[in-house]
Short mmCIF file of C-alpha atoms in Angstrom, two decimals:
data_model
loop_
_atom_site.label_atom_id
_atom_site.label_comp_id
_atom_site.label_asym_id
_atom_site.label_seq_id
_atom_site.Cartn_x
_atom_site.Cartn_y
_atom_site.Cartn_z
CA UNK A 25 0.00 0.00 0.00
CA UNK A 26 1.01 3.68 -0.33
CA UNK A 27 1.27 6.30 2.37
CA UNK A 28 1.10 9.99 1.36
CA UNK A 29 2.66 12.66 3.62
CA UNK A 30 2.31 16.47 3.36
CA UNK A 31 4.65 18.98 5.03
CA UNK A 32 2.30 21.62 6.43
CA UNK A 33 5.11 23.43 8.25
CA UNK A 34 7.19 26.42 7.13
CA UNK A 35 10.61 24.76 7.06
CA UNK A 36 12.23 21.99 5.06
CA UNK A 37 11.96 18.81 7.16
CA UNK A 38 13.08 15.18 6.91
CA UNK A 39 10.72 12.44 8.07
CA UNK A 40 11.67 8.92 9.32
CA UNK A 41 9.26 5.99 8.90
CA UNK A 42 9.23 3.01 11.30
CA UNK A 43 6.64 0.16 11.24
CA UNK A 44 5.34 -0.80 14.69
CA UNK A 45 2.96 -3.43 16.08
CA UNK A 46 2.74 -7.23 15.67
CA UNK A 47 2.93 -6.97 11.86
CA UNK A 48 6.14 -4.87 11.98
CA UNK A 49 8.53 -7.82 11.38
CA UNK A 50 6.77 -8.50 8.06
CA UNK A 51 6.60 -4.81 6.95
CA UNK A 52 9.07 -2.95 4.70
CA UNK A 53 8.84 0.85 4.18
CA UNK A 54 10.53 2.27 1.09
CA UNK A 55 12.08 4.79 1.26
CA UNK A 56 12.87 4.77 4.98
CA UNK A 57 13.23 8.59 5.06
CA UNK A 58 11.60 11.38 3.07
CA UNK A 59 12.68 15.07 2.74
CA UNK A 60 9.90 17.55 1.98
CA UNK A 61 9.74 21.29 1.36
CA UNK A 62 6.96 23.29 3.01
CA UNK A 63 3.59 22.64 1.37
CA UNK A 64 4.82 19.64 -0.68
CA UNK A 65 3.61 16.03 -0.61
CA UNK A 66 5.61 12.81 -0.71
CA UNK A 67 4.71 9.10 -0.98
CA UNK A 68 6.23 5.99 0.59
CA UNK A 69 5.33 2.36 -0.15
CA UNK A 70 4.54 -0.29 2.52
CA UNK A 71 5.09 -3.93 1.57
CA UNK A 72 3.68 -6.69 3.82
CA UNK A 73 5.15 -10.21 3.62
CA UNK A 74 3.48 -12.42 6.27
CA UNK A 75 5.16 -15.86 6.51
CA UNK A 76 3.32 -19.09 5.82
CA UNK A 77 3.46 -20.14 9.47
CA UNK A 78 1.00 -20.33 12.37
CA UNK A 79 2.42 -17.01 13.64
CA UNK A 80 0.55 -15.18 10.86
CA UNK A 81 -2.95 -15.59 12.31
CA UNK A 82 -5.77 -15.55 9.80
CA UNK A 83 -8.06 -12.48 9.84
CA UNK A 84 -7.52 -8.75 10.45
CA UNK A 85 -4.14 -7.81 11.97
CA UNK A 86 -3.60 -4.15 13.03
CA UNK A 87 -0.47 -2.34 11.85
CA UNK A 88 0.93 1.18 12.30
CA UNK A 89 3.77 3.39 11.02
CA UNK A 90 5.56 5.85 13.30
CA UNK A 91 6.47 9.10 11.42
CA UNK A 92 9.10 11.24 13.21
CA UNK A 93 10.06 14.73 11.86
CA UNK A 94 13.74 15.55 12.29
CA UNK A 95 13.18 19.27 12.96
CA UNK A 96 10.20 18.77 15.27
CA UNK A 97 10.48 15.27 16.86
CA UNK A 98 7.73 16.11 19.32
CA UNK A 99 5.27 16.19 16.42
CA UNK A 100 5.48 12.41 15.87
CA UNK A 101 2.34 10.85 14.36
CA UNK A 102 1.31 7.18 14.05
CA UNK A 103 -1.25 6.35 11.31
CA UNK A 104 -2.88 2.91 11.72
CA UNK A 105 -4.56 0.33 9.51
CA UNK A 106 -5.57 -3.35 9.27
CA UNK A 107 -3.93 -6.11 7.26
CA UNK A 108 -6.23 -9.06 6.54
CA UNK A 109 -4.35 -12.36 6.27
CA UNK A 110 -6.14 -15.12 4.40
CA UNK A 111 -6.36 -18.54 6.08
CA UNK A 112 -4.40 -21.58 4.98
CA UNK A 113 -4.26 -25.15 6.31
CA UNK A 114 -1.36 -27.51 6.57
CA UNK A 115 -1.48 -30.74 8.57
CA UNK A 116 1.24 -33.23 9.39
CA UNK A 117 0.65 -36.61 11.08
CA UNK A 118 3.11 -39.22 12.29
CA UNK A 119 2.80 -42.58 14.07
CA UNK A 120 4.92 -43.03 17.19
CA UNK A 121 6.22 -45.69 16.81
CA UNK A 122 5.37 -46.69 13.22
CA UNK A 123 5.77 -50.40 14.09
CA UNK A 124 4.32 -52.02 17.24
CA UNK A 125 4.52 -55.61 18.44
CA UNK A 126 2.25 -57.67 20.67
CA UNK A 127 0.37 -60.90 21.20
CA UNK A 128 -3.06 -59.49 22.08
CA UNK A 129 -2.79 -55.73 21.41
CA UNK A 130 -0.57 -52.87 20.26
CA UNK A 131 -0.64 -49.25 21.41
CA UNK A 132 0.76 -46.74 18.88
CA UNK A 133 0.14 -42.98 19.19
CA UNK A 134 -0.72 -40.63 16.34
CA UNK A 135 0.82 -37.14 16.53
CA UNK A 136 -1.16 -34.54 14.53
CA UNK A 137 0.52 -31.14 13.98
CA UNK A 138 -1.48 -28.09 12.85
CA UNK A 139 1.00 -26.07 10.76
CA UNK A 140 -1.70 -23.76 9.37
CA UNK A 141 -2.95 -20.43 10.73
CA UNK A 142 -6.54 -21.47 11.56
CA UNK A 143 -8.05 -23.89 14.07
CA UNK A 144 -8.07 -27.50 12.80
CA UNK A 145 -11.00 -29.87 13.39
CA UNK A 146 -10.50 -33.49 12.37
CA UNK A 147 -11.58 -37.05 13.14
CA UNK A 148 -9.45 -40.22 13.15
CA UNK A 149 -10.38 -43.76 12.16
CA UNK A 150 -8.48 -46.93 11.27
CA UNK A 151 -8.66 -49.59 8.56
CA UNK A 152 -6.73 -52.55 7.17
CA UNK A 153 -7.00 -55.15 4.41
CA UNK A 154 -9.11 -58.12 5.42
CA UNK A 155 -10.55 -56.49 8.57
CA UNK A 156 -7.98 -58.33 10.71
CA UNK A 157 -7.75 -55.66 13.44
CA UNK A 158 -10.15 -53.70 15.62
CA UNK A 159 -9.40 -50.09 16.60
CA UNK A 160 -10.00 -48.23 19.86
CA UNK A 161 -9.15 -44.56 19.18
CA UNK A 162 -9.19 -41.90 21.90
CA UNK A 163 -10.05 -39.15 21.25
CA UNK A 164 -11.58 -39.87 17.87
CA UNK A 165 -12.23 -36.14 17.23
CA UNK A 166 -9.69 -33.37 17.85
CA UNK A 167 -9.55 -29.58 17.66
CA UNK A 168 -6.04 -28.16 17.34
CA UNK A 169 -5.06 -24.51 17.59
CA UNK A 170 -2.59 -23.08 15.02
CA UNK A 171 0.96 -24.13 15.77
CA UNK A 172 -0.11 -26.82 18.25
CA UNK A 173 -0.15 -30.62 18.16
CA UNK A 174 -2.50 -33.29 19.49
CA UNK A 175 -1.71 -36.90 20.42
CA UNK A 176 -4.31 -39.58 19.68
CA UNK A 177 -4.00 -42.89 21.56
CA UNK A 178 -4.81 -45.97 19.52
CA UNK A 179 -5.25 -49.57 20.72
CA UNK A 180 -5.00 -52.27 18.04
CA UNK A 181 -6.52 -55.70 18.79
CA UNK A 182 -6.22 -58.69 16.44
CA UNK A 183 -9.51 -60.44 15.74
CA UNK A 184 -7.76 -63.83 15.67
CA UNK A 185 -5.16 -65.03 18.20
CA UNK A 186 -2.10 -66.95 16.97
CA UNK A 187 -1.65 -69.73 19.52
CA UNK A 188 1.35 -71.39 17.85
CA UNK A 189 3.58 -70.37 15.00
CA UNK A 190 5.67 -67.52 13.68
CA UNK A 191 4.69 -63.88 14.04
CA UNK A 192 2.71 -62.18 11.28
CA UNK A 193 2.79 -58.61 9.97
CA UNK A 194 -0.53 -56.81 9.75
CA UNK A 195 -0.29 -53.43 7.95
CA UNK A 196 -2.93 -50.86 8.86
CA UNK A 197 -3.83 -47.24 8.05
CA UNK A 198 -5.02 -44.38 10.29
CA UNK A 199 -6.95 -41.66 8.42
CA UNK A 200 -7.14 -38.02 9.51
CA UNK A 201 -10.45 -36.78 8.10
CA UNK A 202 -11.30 -33.08 7.55
CA UNK A 203 -14.34 -31.54 5.95
CA UNK A 204 -13.99 -30.74 2.26
CA UNK A 205 -10.48 -32.16 1.73
CA UNK A 206 -8.98 -35.54 0.98
CA UNK A 207 -8.13 -37.61 4.08
CA UNK A 208 -4.53 -37.69 5.31
CA UNK A 209 -3.39 -41.34 5.44
CA UNK A 210 -0.75 -42.55 7.88
CA UNK A 211 0.45 -46.13 7.44
CA UNK A 212 1.81 -48.38 10.18
CA UNK A 213 2.54 -52.04 10.90
CA UNK A 214 1.32 -54.26 13.74
CA UNK A 215 3.46 -57.39 14.25
CA UNK A 216 1.37 -60.06 15.94
CA UNK A 217 3.35 -62.64 17.89
CA UNK A 218 2.24 -66.20 18.56
CA UNK A 219 1.05 -67.02 22.09
CA UNK A 220 3.55 -69.91 22.22
CA UNK A 221 6.56 -70.26 19.90
CA UNK A 222 6.52 -72.94 17.22
CA UNK A 223 9.54 -74.75 18.65
CA UNK A 224 7.68 -75.30 21.93
CA UNK A 225 4.82 -77.05 20.15
CA UNK A 226 7.33 -79.23 18.28
CA UNK A 227 9.10 -80.03 21.56
CA UNK A 228 5.87 -81.13 23.25
CA UNK A 229 4.94 -83.28 20.23
CA UNK A 230 8.30 -85.06 20.23
CA UNK A 231 8.18 -85.52 24.01
CA UNK A 232 4.70 -87.07 23.83
CA UNK A 233 5.78 -89.45 21.03
CA UNK A 234 8.82 -90.57 23.05
CA UNK A 235 6.68 -91.17 26.14
CA UNK A 236 4.17 -93.32 24.19
CA UNK A 237 7.01 -95.30 22.59
CA UNK A 238 8.63 -95.93 25.99
CA UNK A 239 5.37 -97.19 27.53
CA UNK A 240 4.74 -99.56 24.62
CA UNK A 241 8.27 -100.97 24.80
CA UNK A 242 7.95 -101.39 28.56
CA UNK A 243 4.71 -103.34 28.19
CA UNK A 244 6.13 -105.52 25.38
CA UNK A 245 9.48 -106.31 27.05
CA UNK A 246 8.63 -106.11 30.76
CA UNK A 247 11.52 -107.86 32.59
CA UNK A 248 10.79 -110.71 35.06
CA UNK A 249 11.84 -109.90 38.64
CA UNK A 250 12.75 -112.85 40.96
CA UNK A 251 14.01 -112.75 44.55
CA UNK A 252 16.69 -114.86 46.17
CA UNK A 253 16.09 -113.56 49.68
CA UNK A 254 15.04 -117.00 51.15
CA UNK A 255 18.15 -118.79 49.88
CA UNK A 256 20.43 -116.01 51.14
CA UNK A 257 18.83 -116.10 54.62
CA UNK A 258 19.33 -119.84 54.85
CA UNK A 259 22.90 -119.42 53.72
CA UNK A 260 23.51 -116.76 56.32
CA UNK A 261 22.01 -118.94 59.08
CA UNK A 262 24.41 -121.78 58.29
CA UNK A 263 27.40 -119.44 58.19
CA UNK A 264 26.56 -117.66 61.49
CA UNK A 265 26.14 -120.82 63.68
CA UNK A 266 29.67 -121.50 65.10
CA UNK A 267 30.39 -123.88 67.99
CA UNK A 268 31.91 -121.19 70.23
CA UNK A 269 31.78 -117.39 69.94
CA UNK A 270 34.93 -115.60 69.07
CA UNK A 271 36.16 -112.99 71.57
CA UNK A 272 36.90 -110.32 68.97
CA UNK A 273 34.05 -107.93 68.09
CA UNK A 274 32.80 -107.55 64.58
CA UNK A 275 34.11 -104.48 62.80
CA UNK A 276 31.89 -103.00 60.13
CA UNK A 277 34.48 -100.62 58.72
CA UNK A 278 37.64 -101.81 56.97
CA UNK A 279 40.78 -101.90 59.10
CA UNK A 280 43.05 -98.85 58.68
CA UNK A 281 46.27 -99.28 56.85
CA UNK A 282 49.26 -99.76 59.19
CA UNK A 283 51.23 -96.61 59.83
CA UNK A 284 54.93 -96.39 59.29
CA UNK A 285 56.90 -98.15 62.10
CA UNK A 286 58.77 -96.11 64.63
CA UNK A 287 62.52 -95.76 64.54
CA UNK A 288 64.22 -99.08 65.28
CA UNK A 289 61.37 -101.17 63.82
CA UNK A 290 59.24 -101.08 67.02
CA UNK A 291 55.67 -99.76 66.88
CA UNK A 292 54.13 -98.56 70.12
CA UNK A 293 50.75 -97.13 71.08
CA UNK A 294 49.86 -95.17 74.16
CA UNK A 295 47.20 -96.80 76.36
CA UNK A 296 43.72 -95.43 75.83
CA UNK A 297 44.55 -93.67 72.52
CA UNK A 298 41.89 -93.97 69.81
CA UNK A 299 43.98 -93.00 66.81
CA UNK A 300 41.34 -90.41 65.70
CA UNK A 301 41.47 -86.68 65.53
CA UNK A 302 40.71 -86.24 69.23
CA UNK A 303 43.36 -83.60 69.67
CA UNK A 304 46.23 -85.71 71.14
CA UNK A 305 49.81 -84.53 70.79
CA UNK A 306 50.35 -86.82 67.84
CA UNK A 307 47.11 -85.99 66.02
CA UNK A 308 46.99 -83.97 62.80
CA UNK A 309 44.38 -82.68 60.33
CA UNK A 310 42.10 -79.73 59.88
CA UNK A 311 40.72 -79.94 63.47
CA UNK A 312 44.01 -80.25 65.24
CA UNK A 313 45.49 -77.26 67.06
CA UNK A 314 42.43 -75.10 66.41
CA UNK A 315 43.72 -74.20 62.93
CA UNK A 316 41.48 -72.97 60.08
CA UNK A 317 41.36 -74.35 56.60
CA UNK A 318 40.90 -72.44 53.39
CA UNK A 319 37.52 -74.15 52.89
CA UNK A 320 36.07 -72.21 55.83
CA UNK A 321 36.22 -68.87 54.10
CA UNK A 322 34.12 -67.66 51.18
CA UNK A 323 34.89 -64.75 48.86
CA UNK A 324 32.72 -61.73 49.57
CA UNK A 325 30.64 -60.86 46.51
CA UNK A 326 31.07 -57.37 45.17
CA UNK A 327 28.09 -55.09 45.04
CA UNK A 328 27.04 -54.64 41.44
CA UNK A 329 25.14 -51.59 40.23
CA UNK A 330 22.35 -52.43 37.77
CA UNK A 331 22.84 -51.06 34.29
CA UNK A 332 20.97 -47.82 33.55
CA UNK A 333 17.82 -48.17 31.41
CA UNK A 334 17.61 -46.11 28.22
CA UNK A 335 19.47 -45.06 25.10
CA UNK A 336 22.10 -42.52 24.16
CA UNK A 337 20.90 -39.40 22.29
CA UNK A 338 23.76 -38.41 19.96
CA UNK A 339 24.10 -35.13 18.07
CA UNK A 340 24.71 -35.39 14.32
CA UNK A 341 27.04 -32.39 14.17
CA UNK A 342 29.07 -33.10 17.33
CA UNK A 343 28.84 -36.91 17.60
CA UNK A 344 28.52 -36.25 21.34
CA UNK A 345 25.79 -37.31 23.78
CA UNK A 346 23.06 -35.37 25.57
CA UNK A 347 24.43 -35.28 29.14
CA UNK A 348 23.04 -34.23 32.55
CA UNK A 349 25.64 -31.78 33.88
CA UNK A 350 27.59 -32.93 37.01
CA UNK A 351 25.42 -36.03 37.56
CA UNK A 352 28.03 -38.77 37.12
CA UNK A 353 27.05 -40.06 40.59
CA UNK A 354 23.73 -41.24 39.13
CA UNK A 355 21.58 -38.63 40.89
CA UNK A 356 19.74 -35.86 39.08
CA UNK A 357 18.97 -32.38 40.38
CA UNK A 358 15.88 -30.38 39.48
CA UNK A 359 16.75 -27.52 37.13
CA UNK A 360 20.08 -28.93 35.88
CA UNK A 361 20.71 -27.71 32.32
CA UNK A 362 21.54 -30.31 29.68
CA UNK A 363 24.75 -30.21 27.64
CA UNK A 364 26.83 -32.08 25.06
CA UNK A 365 29.63 -34.36 26.31
CA UNK A 366 31.76 -37.27 25.09
CA UNK A 367 29.64 -40.45 25.08
CA UNK A 368 30.54 -42.65 28.08
CA UNK A 369 27.39 -44.76 28.43
CA UNK A 370 26.90 -43.58 32.04
CA UNK A 371 23.49 -43.23 33.72
CA UNK A 372 23.42 -39.45 33.20
CA UNK A 373 23.61 -40.05 29.42
CA UNK A 374 20.90 -42.75 29.22
CA UNK A 375 17.42 -41.53 28.13
CA UNK A 376 14.21 -43.53 28.22
CA UNK A 377 11.50 -42.58 25.67
CA UNK A 378 8.28 -43.29 27.58
CA UNK A 379 4.83 -43.97 26.15
CA UNK A 380 3.45 -40.78 27.77
CA UNK A 381 5.71 -38.65 25.52
CA UNK A 382 8.33 -37.89 28.19
CA UNK A 383 12.07 -38.52 27.81
CA UNK A 384 13.54 -39.55 31.17
CA UNK A 385 16.96 -39.92 32.82
CA UNK A 386 17.92 -40.43 36.48
CA UNK A 387 14.22 -40.58 37.40
CA UNK A 388 13.49 -37.09 36.02
CA UNK A 389 12.21 -35.62 32.74
CA UNK A 390 13.69 -33.57 29.89
CA UNK A 391 11.99 -30.16 30.22
CA UNK A 392 11.75 -26.71 28.60
CA UNK A 393 12.57 -24.21 31.38
CA UNK A 394 9.47 -22.38 32.67
CA UNK A 395 7.36 -23.99 29.91
CA UNK A 396 8.65 -21.32 27.50
CA UNK A 397 7.94 -21.32 23.78
CA UNK A 398 10.57 -18.72 22.95
CA UNK A 399 13.80 -19.25 21.01
CA UNK A 400 16.72 -19.65 23.42
CA UNK A 401 14.73 -21.28 26.26
CA UNK A 402 16.98 -23.63 28.25
CA UNK A 403 16.56 -27.42 27.95
CA UNK A 404 16.96 -28.85 31.45
CA UNK A 405 16.27 -31.84 33.74
CA UNK A 406 13.22 -31.42 35.99
CA UNK A 407 10.83 -33.41 38.13
CA UNK A 408 8.19 -35.12 35.99
CA UNK A 409 4.91 -33.19 36.26
CA UNK A 410 2.91 -34.04 33.13
CA UNK A 411 3.43 -30.50 31.80
CA UNK A 412 3.35 -30.17 27.96
CA UNK A 413 6.82 -28.62 28.29
CA UNK A 414 8.03 -32.18 29.08
CA UNK A 415 6.67 -33.73 25.87
CA UNK A 416 9.22 -34.50 23.13
CA UNK A 417 8.93 -36.40 19.85
CA UNK A 418 11.94 -37.69 17.87
CA UNK A 419 10.85 -37.52 14.22
CA UNK A 420 12.07 -39.80 11.45
CA UNK A 421 14.10 -36.85 10.15
CA UNK A 422 16.07 -36.71 13.44
CA UNK A 423 14.35 -33.58 14.90
CA UNK A 424 13.74 -33.72 18.68
CA UNK A 425 10.59 -31.55 18.85
CA UNK A 426 8.62 -30.11 21.78
CA UNK A 427 5.03 -30.20 20.37
CA UNK A 428 3.82 -27.43 22.69
CA UNK A 429 6.23 -24.91 21.15
CA UNK A 430 6.61 -26.76 17.82
CA UNK A 431 10.35 -26.06 18.09
CA UNK A 432 13.48 -28.21 18.16
CA UNK A 433 16.18 -29.09 20.70
CA UNK A 434 19.24 -27.15 19.48
CA UNK A 435 22.95 -26.95 20.38
CA UNK A 436 23.68 -23.31 21.31
CA UNK A 437 25.58 -21.34 18.63
CA UNK A 438 26.06 -24.50 16.51
CA UNK A 439 28.48 -25.70 19.21
CA UNK A 440 29.98 -29.17 19.05
CA UNK A 441 32.43 -29.22 21.98
CA UNK A 442 32.08 -30.64 25.48
CA UNK A 443 29.94 -28.42 27.70
CA UNK A 444 27.83 -26.93 24.85
CA UNK A 445 24.40 -26.17 26.35
CA UNK A 446 21.07 -27.14 24.78
CA UNK A 447 18.21 -24.74 24.02
CA UNK A 448 14.82 -24.53 22.30
CA UNK A 449 14.93 -23.01 18.81
CA UNK A 450 12.85 -22.74 15.67
CA UNK A 451 13.33 -25.91 13.58
CA UNK A 452 15.64 -25.14 10.65
CA UNK A 453 16.94 -28.59 9.65
CA UNK A 454 20.57 -27.74 10.54
CA UNK A 455 22.99 -30.41 11.80
CA UNK A 456 23.03 -28.99 15.35
CA UNK A 457 19.29 -29.84 15.56
CA UNK A 458 19.62 -33.43 14.32
CA UNK A 459 19.79 -36.38 16.76
CA UNK A 460 19.88 -40.15 16.73
CA UNK A 461 19.46 -42.78 19.44
CA UNK A 462 21.84 -45.63 20.17
CA UNK A 463 21.78 -48.42 22.76
#
């Protein structure tokens, strides 16, 4: 549009033009200054370039231009107007995860992002070839503000249970339906596992066949069992009937081997000695003299710390891991800012992507400080509270996105060295915003 200005004063004056208001970042004034003689009129041109983002809200948007005279700055004037931005819609949907596994059910989540500048109203339903799955979708209808995202929980249940056998892949499609436009289709895969593995059924079949074969052979070739107890008793009675008893007692244990003779070939034994380990002066062995043997002691087991649960989050540009600052002792502190550091596989570098959308380490959650949506907001570790500022989605393109702000986790100033802090920033696809996970 054009803005005409008339110098109604009596001196030559120079005027400066400055756009103000929410539309100012998208406004260009040419020329920026205008010099007018008394009684003359000049014209400047205003060009508006609203971006195709949710920030450019559809509908009337007020704008203004501040005009400041150089000779009389106190006579500043601010003409105003309205810029009407036409609506546009852009929707993106993604399954998290795209592939789920289970025997009786699978629980993927559908993330729907409204990238347009008007409120989005849509419904979600599911389908597959052969009607092999049933779908429980909650909520089935969503309303999403511009620049926001909604998560739809889906429960997949197979209509037929696989009791034995290999797992089967069942592709399915979730449709995002909007009035007047073609549905947005998101494809996923449900891998249905068998209730019992095939090898177990084979094992039971072979075991049953062997048992039947053994019973049949036992019946066919049952051995005859005879007893000779009567003959042996009679034999023993004849042997144990002597004419006169012998004075020596019967010894059930075998006689000990003779010990080496004493010096001079004479063997002597003290009266009343039993020859056992009773602790006499000549006795020896593990009980003699109160000594201890090595078998009486056991090695003390070392305490083992269980391995931390989770995965490493590695930056594409730095090849370093997302790290909880000064938490190598395995304990997190609320409000600790996250950084890049050499990957060591320690607990403060292990992150667990939970089904509720949180990313956890050391019992706490990755968090945008103060729930901010502004560029430069710190990424920190905080107590898990269910706040949308603790929701993160790792896209297939490697962007770690906070859906509330629709912005990415970013290494400050494109840093790659140890100690580089992490922040929230507008997604730009640069390497310092790309991440991958590794066990």
